[in-house]
Tab-separated table of C-alpha atoms in Angstrom:
chain	number	residue	atom	x	y	z
A	1	MET	CA	11.198	81.323	84.238
A	2	MET	CA	12.647	84.314	84.282
A	3	ALA	CA	14.010	85.309	87.309
A	4	SER	CA	16.696	86.847	88.955
A	5	GLN	CA	19.035	85.414	90.696
A	6	ARG	CA	22.119	86.284	92.487
A	7	THR	CA	25.339	84.796	90.829
A	8	HIS	CA	28.214	83.203	93.366
A	9	SER	CA	29.696	85.524	95.768
A	10	LEU	CA	29.767	87.974	93.937
A	11	PRO	CA	27.672	90.883	94.879
A	12	ILE	CA	25.724	91.355	91.319
A	13	HIS	CA	21.770	89.971	89.860
A	14	ILE	CA	21.824	88.497	86.976
A	15	ASN	CA	18.733	86.790	84.592
A	16	GLY	CA	18.900	83.130	84.993
A	17	ASP	CA	18.272	82.946	81.280
A	18	VAL	CA	20.682	84.574	80.847
A	19	LEU	CA	23.273	82.485	82.968
A	20	GLU	CA	21.762	79.977	80.636
A	21	LYS	CA	22.457	81.050	76.950
A	22	ASN	CA	25.968	82.631	77.554
A	23	PRO	CA	27.695	79.094	79.722
A	24	LYS	CA	30.694	80.855	78.476
A	25	PHE	CA	29.545	84.156	80.988
A	26	SER	CA	28.995	81.716	83.606
A	27	GLN	CA	31.775	80.281	84.283
A	28	LEU	CA	33.305	83.760	83.587
A	29	LEU	CA	31.238	84.600	87.321
A	30	ARG	CA	32.483	82.105	88.803
A	31	ILE	CA	36.935	82.613	87.360
A	32	LEU	CA	35.834	86.254	88.615
A	33	SER	CA	34.369	85.507	92.219
A	34	SER	CA	37.082	83.024	93.091
A	35	ARG	CA	39.916	85.364	92.523
A	36	LEU	CA	37.988	88.297	93.766
A	37	ALA	CA	36.029	89.574	96.874
A	38	PRO	CA	32.151	91.392	97.426
A	39	ASP	CA	33.974	94.816	97.187
A	40	GLY	CA	35.576	94.086	93.493
A	41	VAL	CA	39.275	94.226	95.026
A	42	THR	CA	41.288	90.446	94.047
A	43	VAL	CA	41.843	87.683	97.320
A	44	ASN	CA	45.393	88.782	97.512
A	45	THR	CA	44.833	92.217	98.219
A	46	LYS	CA	41.464	91.406	99.851
A	47	LYS	CA	44.072	89.380	102.357
A	48	GLU	CA	47.168	91.998	102.751
A	49	LEU	CA	44.584	94.563	103.227
A	50	GLU	CA	43.590	92.309	106.098
A	51	MET	CA	46.842	91.211	107.868
A	52	ALA	CA	47.400	94.766	107.566
A	53	GLN	CA	44.202	95.712	109.730
A	54	LYS	CA	45.797	92.812	111.891
A	55	THR	CA	48.893	94.351	112.281
A	56	VAL	CA	47.977	97.965	113.167
A	57	GLN	CA	44.908	97.341	115.702
A	58	LEU	CA	47.924	95.256	117.888
A	59	ALA	CA	49.920	97.233	117.415
A	60	ARG	CA	47.158	100.249	118.330
A	61	GLN	CA	46.524	97.710	121.908
A	62	GLY	CA	49.995	97.204	121.931
A	63	TRP	CA	50.097	101.398	122.285
A	64	LEU	CA	47.938	100.751	125.384
A	65	MET	CA	48.691	98.720	127.136
A	66	ASN	CA	51.508	101.085	126.632
A	67	HIS	CA	50.094	104.941	126.828
A	68	ILE	CA	47.274	103.626	130.100
A	69	PRO	CA	49.644	102.276	132.926
A	70	CYS	CA	52.064	105.288	131.476
A	71	HIS	CA	48.809	107.835	131.268
A	72	GLU	CA	48.020	106.471	134.882
A	73	LEU	CA	51.322	107.468	136.475
A	74	ARG	CA	50.876	110.521	135.138
A	75	GLU	CA	48.223	111.136	137.081
A	76	LEU	CA	48.989	110.209	140.145
A	77	VAL	CA	52.572	111.710	139.859
A	78	THR	CA	50.078	115.083	139.578
A	79	GLU	CA	47.873	113.812	142.452
A	80	MET	CA	50.326	113.305	144.946
A	81	GLU	CA	52.301	117.161	143.852
A	82	LEU	CA	48.565	118.805	144.929
A	83	LYS	CA	48.776	117.151	147.606
A	84	SER	CA	52.660	118.518	148.636
A	85	VAL	CA	51.330	121.966	148.182
A	86	GLU	CA	48.030	121.247	150.142
A	87	GLY	CA	50.638	119.781	153.058
A	88	SER	CA	48.960	116.423	153.578
A	89	LEU	CA	52.085	114.049	151.682
A	90	GLY	CA	54.018	112.354	154.425
A	91	LEU	CA	57.636	112.401	154.243
A	92	GLU	CA	57.783	109.318	152.249
A	93	GLU	CA	55.026	109.744	149.873
A	94	GLU	CA	57.295	113.415	149.339
A	95	GLN	CA	60.987	110.893	148.142
A	96	LEU	CA	58.373	109.073	146.552
A	97	THR	CA	56.770	111.560	144.128
A	98	GLU	CA	60.593	113.938	143.561
A	99	VAL	CA	62.297	110.247	142.729
A	100	LEU	CA	58.412	109.690	140.330
A	101	SER	CA	58.953	112.928	139.204
A	102	GLN	CA	62.600	112.401	138.511
A	103	ALA	CA	61.680	108.979	136.861
A	104	MET	CA	59.941	109.873	134.657
A	105	ALA	CA	61.529	113.292	133.511
A	106	PHE	CA	64.305	111.260	132.325
A	107	SER	CA	62.396	108.571	130.806
A	108	GLU	CA	60.962	111.764	127.751
A	109	LEU	CA	64.320	113.037	127.222
A	110	PRO	CA	65.176	109.878	124.544
A	111	ASP	CA	62.184	111.091	122.661
A	112	TYR	CA	64.402	115.039	122.377
A	113	LEU	CA	67.319	113.611	121.788
A	114	SER	CA	67.182	113.208	117.723
A	115	LEU	CA	66.858	116.783	115.684
A	116	PRO	CA	66.242	115.778	112.262
A	117	SER	CA	68.710	118.013	110.278
A	118	THR	CA	68.502	116.824	106.971
A	119	PRO	CA	67.990	113.287	105.637
A	120	SER	CA	70.815	111.491	105.666
A	121	GLN	CA	72.151	112.147	108.603
A	122	SER	CA	70.902	113.841	112.427
A	123	LEU	CA	71.766	115.703	115.381
A	124	ASN	CA	71.838	115.075	118.637
A	125	LEU	CA	70.880	117.327	120.952
A	126	PHE	CA	73.996	119.365	123.401
A	127	GLY	CA	75.797	116.632	121.572
A	128	LEU	CA	74.121	114.024	124.453
A	129	SER	CA	73.352	110.314	124.022
A	130	LEU	CA	71.060	107.801	126.283
A	131	GLU	CA	74.170	106.515	127.665
A	132	ASP	CA	75.041	110.044	128.881
A	133	LEU	CA	71.266	109.665	130.028
A	134	HIS	CA	71.218	106.620	131.682
A	135	ARG	CA	74.552	107.536	133.537
A	136	HIS	CA	73.232	110.921	134.406
A	137	ASN	CA	69.775	109.165	135.943
A	138	PRO	CA	69.838	110.036	139.673
A	139	THR	CA	67.114	107.295	140.347
A	140	LYS	CA	68.334	104.225	137.711
A	141	HIS	CA	69.391	102.755	141.247
A	142	HIS	CA	65.576	102.934	142.414
A	143	THR	CA	63.839	101.107	139.522
A	144	ALA	CA	62.706	98.360	141.886
A	145	ALA	CA	61.937	100.262	144.529
A	146	ILE	CA	60.268	102.852	142.705
A	147	GLN	CA	58.021	99.977	140.389
A	148	LYS	CA	57.788	97.801	143.994
A	149	ALA	CA	56.087	100.962	145.626
A	150	VAL	CA	53.848	102.189	142.233
A	151	LEU	CA	52.416	98.525	140.811
A	152	PRO	CA	50.415	97.895	143.721
A	153	MET	CA	48.806	101.618	143.518
A	154	LEU	CA	48.718	102.138	139.930
A	155	GLU	CA	46.530	98.522	139.963
A	156	ASP	CA	44.550	99.532	142.648
A	157	ARG	CA	43.642	102.783	140.204
A	158	LEU	CA	43.235	101.074	137.131
A	159	ILE	CA	40.911	97.969	139.353
A	160	LYS	CA	38.766	101.558	140.102
A	161	LYS	CA	38.661	102.866	137.260
A	162	TYR	CA	37.319	99.716	135.389
A	163	HIS	CA	34.702	98.829	137.943
A	164	ASP	CA	33.946	102.645	137.416
A	165	LEU	CA	33.212	102.358	133.796
A	166	TYR	CA	31.708	99.045	133.904
A	167	ASP	CA	29.394	100.352	136.435
A	168	PHE	CA	28.422	103.742	133.845
A	169	PHE	CA	27.978	101.172	131.061
A	170	SER	CA	25.739	99.347	132.614
A	171	PRO	CA	23.960	101.455	135.844
A	172	LEU	CA	21.363	98.263	136.339
A	173	LYS	CA	23.891	95.723	138.284
A	174	ASP	CA	24.031	95.384	141.178
A	175	ASP	CA	26.904	93.166	143.049
A	176	ARG	CA	30.638	94.626	142.047
A	177	GLN	CA	32.015	91.168	142.035
A	178	VAL	CA	33.295	90.190	138.698
A	179	ASP	CA	32.171	87.237	137.408
A	180	GLU	CA	32.238	85.162	134.529
A	181	ASP	CA	30.771	86.197	132.002
A	182	PHE	CA	31.774	90.269	132.922
A	183	SER	CA	34.007	91.333	130.045
A	184	LEU	CA	34.179	94.831	129.826
A	185	PRO	CA	35.217	95.541	126.368
A	186	ARG	CA	32.068	93.151	124.850
A	187	LEU	CA	30.573	95.762	127.086
A	188	VAL	CA	31.896	98.896	125.201
A	189	GLU	CA	31.096	97.100	121.747
A	190	ASP	CA	27.561	96.367	122.663
A	191	LYS	CA	26.944	99.755	123.601
A	192	LYS	CA	28.370	101.297	120.110
A	193	GLN	CA	26.933	98.377	118.272
A	194	GLN	CA	23.006	99.804	120.750
A	195	LEU	CA	24.661	103.667	120.204
A	196	SER	CA	24.981	102.862	116.052
A	197	ARG	CA	21.062	101.334	116.078
A	198	GLU	CA	20.231	103.568	117.675
A	199	LYS	CA	21.808	106.762	115.522
A	200	ALA	CA	20.098	104.745	112.414
A	201	THR	CA	17.001	104.695	113.889
A	202	LEU	CA	16.698	108.494	114.846
A	203	GLN	CA	18.779	108.827	111.345
A	204	LYS	CA	16.100	107.540	109.754
A	205	CYS	CA	12.874	108.918	112.237
A	206	GLU	CA	15.068	112.646	110.919
A	207	LYS	CA	14.411	111.357	107.672
A	208	ARG	CA	10.682	110.611	107.769
A	209	ARG	CA	10.482	114.318	110.050
A	210	LYS	CA	11.862	115.846	107.485
A	211	ASP	CA	9.930	114.648	105.050
A	212	SER	CA	6.852	115.208	106.570
A	213	PHE	CA	8.228	118.433	106.667
A	214	LEU	CA	8.555	119.380	103.541
A	215	LEU	CA	5.087	117.451	102.574
A	216	TYR	CA	3.460	120.106	105.361
A	217	TYR	CA	5.147	123.147	103.915
A	218	GLN	CA	4.489	122.193	100.882
A	219	SER	CA	0.502	121.797	101.562
A	220	LEU	CA	0.356	124.957	103.613
A	221	LEU	CA	2.111	125.905	100.901
A	222	GLU	CA	-0.834	125.206	97.969
A	223	CYS	CA	-2.726	126.009	100.928
A	224	LEU	CA	-1.739	129.988	100.754
A	225	SER	CA	-2.129	130.138	96.940
A	226	SER	CA	-5.904	129.167	97.413
A	227	MET	CA	-6.450	132.361	99.980
A	228	GLU	CA	-4.333	133.834	97.358
A	229	ARG	CA	-6.490	132.490	94.477
A	230	ILE	CA	-10.172	133.201	96.707
A	231	VAL	CA	-9.261	136.790	98.050
A	232	ALA	CA	-8.027	138.055	94.455
A	233	TYR	CA	-11.496	137.222	92.720
A	234	HIS	CA	-13.514	136.748	95.489
A	235	LYS	CA	-12.959	139.440	98.091
A	236	LEU	CA	-11.805	141.445	96.418
A	237	GLU	CA	-14.387	142.193	93.284
A	238	VAL	CA	-17.147	142.683	96.025
A	239	GLN	CA	-14.919	145.057	97.771
A	240	SER	CA	-13.342	147.093	94.872
A	241	VAL	CA	-17.514	147.843	94.154
A	242	SER	CA	-18.192	148.473	98.427
A	243	VAL	CA	-15.310	151.293	98.037
A	244	SER	CA	-17.419	152.673	94.659
A	245	VAL	CA	-20.190	153.009	96.348
A	246	ALA	CA	-18.875	154.137	99.142
A	247	LEU	CA	-17.260	156.983	96.597
A	248	ASP	CA	-21.057	157.807	94.979
A	249	TRP	CA	-22.781	158.318	98.435
A	250	MET	CA	-19.260	160.616	99.805
A	251	GLU	CA	-19.624	162.317	96.078
A	252	ALA	CA	-22.729	163.077	96.945
A	253	TRP	CA	-23.209	164.009	100.807
A	254	CYS	CA	-19.546	166.828	99.929
A	255	VAL	CA	-22.762	168.592	96.395
A	256	ALA	CA	-24.570	168.402	98.796
A	257	ASN	CA	-23.109	170.353	101.673
A	258	CYS	CA	-21.951	172.848	99.416
A	259	THR	CA	-25.450	173.430	97.858
A	260	LYS	CA	-26.517	174.208	102.021
A	261	ALA	CA	-23.388	176.286	102.793
A	262	LYS	CA	-23.918	178.490	99.809
A	263	LEU	CA	-27.773	178.458	100.486
A	264	THR	CA	-26.427	179.880	104.169
A	265	PHE	CA	-24.269	182.416	102.885
A	266	LEU	CA	-27.167	184.026	100.316
A	267	GLN	CA	-29.374	184.074	103.384
A	268	LEU	CA	-26.782	185.821	105.003
A	269	ASP	CA	-27.041	188.143	102.253
A	270	SER	CA	-30.563	188.289	102.805
A	271	ASP	CA	-31.473	188.816	106.591
A	272	THR	CA	-28.475	191.527	105.628
A	273	TYR	CA	-28.852	193.781	103.436
A	274	THR	CA	-32.680	194.938	103.616
A	275	PRO	CA	-33.966	197.863	101.060
A	276	GLU	CA	-33.773	200.109	104.077
A	277	THR	CA	-30.797	198.933	104.172
A	278	VAL	CA	-29.761	199.095	101.292
A	279	ALA	CA	-30.820	202.649	101.159
A	280	ALA	CA	-29.332	204.164	103.731
A	281	LEU	CA	-25.892	202.947	102.764
A	282	LYS	CA	-26.833	204.597	99.510
A	283	MET	CA	-26.897	208.124	102.020
A	284	ILE	CA	-23.605	206.864	102.806
A	285	ARG	CA	-22.346	205.974	100.087
A	286	CYS	CA	-22.493	209.409	98.057
A	287	HIS	CA	-21.629	211.674	101.373
A	288	LEU	CA	-18.131	209.601	100.376
A	289	ASP	CA	-18.361	209.553	97.206
A	290	LYS	CA	-18.492	214.018	97.436
A	291	ALA	CA	-15.726	213.255	100.348
A	292	ILE	CA	-13.695	211.530	97.690
A	293	ARG	CA	-14.099	214.100	95.024
A	294	ASP	CA	-13.293	217.694	97.508
A	295	SER	CA	-10.227	215.044	98.109
A	296	GLN	CA	-9.297	214.745	94.974
A	297	ARG	CA	-9.924	217.996	93.797
A	298	GLU	CA	-7.400	219.502	96.948
A	299	LEU	CA	-5.471	216.716	95.931
A	300	ALA	CA	-4.927	218.439	92.197
A	301	MET	CA	-4.900	222.051	93.549
A	302	THR	CA	-1.836	221.431	96.476
A	303	THR	CA	-0.507	218.965	93.599
A	304	GLN	CA	0.026	222.300	91.532
A	305	GLN	CA	1.143	224.263	93.699
A	306	VAL	CA	4.024	221.972	94.819
A	307	SER	CA	4.552	222.549	91.079
A	308	THR	CA	4.682	225.742	90.425
A	309	TYR	CA	6.808	226.164	93.622
A	310	ARG	CA	8.359	223.698	91.299
A	311	ALA	CA	9.056	226.208	89.128
A	312	VAL	CA	10.476	229.032	90.734
A	313	GLY	CA	13.737	226.494	90.987
A	314	ALA	CA	16.604	227.086	94.083
A	315	GLU	CA	15.479	230.402	94.848
A	316	PHE	CA	12.191	228.402	96.649
A	317	LYS	CA	13.972	226.238	98.367
A	318	LEU	CA	16.449	229.690	99.841
A	319	LEU	CA	13.108	231.041	100.663
A	320	VAL	CA	11.573	227.628	102.149
A	321	ASP	CA	15.201	227.440	104.193
A	322	GLU	CA	14.739	230.774	104.718
A	323	TYR	CA	11.290	230.681	106.037
A	324	THR	CA	12.524	227.195	107.804
A	325	LYS	CA	15.096	228.803	109.780
A	326	LEU	CA	13.341	231.693	111.136
A	327	LYS	CA	10.258	230.057	112.210
A	328	LYS	CA	13.241	228.150	114.104
A	329	GLU	CA	14.073	231.256	115.881
A	330	ILE	CA	10.342	232.703	116.558
A	331	ASP	CA	10.111	229.334	118.183
A	332	ASP	CA	12.895	229.428	120.519
A	333	CYS	CA	11.781	233.241	120.924
A	334	THR	CA	8.379	231.841	122.102
A	335	TRP	CA	10.185	229.870	124.443
A	336	GLY	CA	12.426	231.486	126.430
A	337	LEU	CA	9.270	234.301	127.362
A	338	GLN	CA	7.472	231.385	128.455
A	339	GLN	CA	10.126	230.840	131.348
A	340	PHE	CA	10.600	234.388	132.596
A	341	GLY	CA	6.313	233.860	132.991
A	342	PRO	CA	3.020	234.596	131.768
A	343	THR	CA	3.446	238.911	130.178
A	344	GLU	CA	0.110	240.716	130.498
A	345	GLU	CA	-1.484	240.039	126.966
A	346	SER	CA	-2.178	235.989	128.226
A	347	LYS	CA	-3.238	237.638	131.467
A	348	ASP	CA	-5.339	239.838	129.768
């Protein structure tokens, strides 16, 4: 029977007939499955990787266990300093705030002492050592008193945050008592798994939505293409015929209007130029032609006289200037006599 089956722990599928025909190949697969992990690395490497992951996880847990109280202590000091500025702290609380600030400052100083200068050696800041810091630490004698005063406060704050986190991740829980089944890490892990499942579901929905949108988009493109074909082969063809007919009609209408305008002009001419009007216009033309001929004769005579005068030359110009001068003197004398009064001849 030709059936596909999974071989041992390796993620491969081989036909059963192939394994029956090649027994050494099946033996090789068994040897490989004993030496290789499902992801392809060797078993020893897989164990070392798991050990390294556990070591990193333990180191991370240890760091978090030290970081959480330190972070909470910083928040406590910050809140107490703010209350001190507002003036709502008592004398003992202010002293505790000052001692805590100094203690935290001296606890952070060792991290800044080492200054790497070369790969082989390092220098200390201002030549100080851990013994110098410990010797000049003003809070080293108050460590027990500080722990006695601060540890209950930190414990209360952490418990409160613990309950707040539980209420946040499990808002439907009514009682605030910690029971045997209560485990915040397990609850957070369940929430993370739930969020991962919901995220995977959302991704699938998003993929389906994108696929459906793509299908819808392709359908729209096909519809638009069909509409373009319909418009190109049907509507535009009918429209071209309609436009052609409209153009022919407008051309005929323009020709008819032009003919009507010409007929109107001819009718106006016919009504204006009657036989009597034409006869009168002919008589007027005859008089005008005679006047034009007379004017032309006078123009010719005048032109001839001017030419004669011009032929005389400079003497004619002197005569003209003398005539103009005498004419002006006569006009001046006439004006002077008129100013003295009318003469006898003018009275007669």
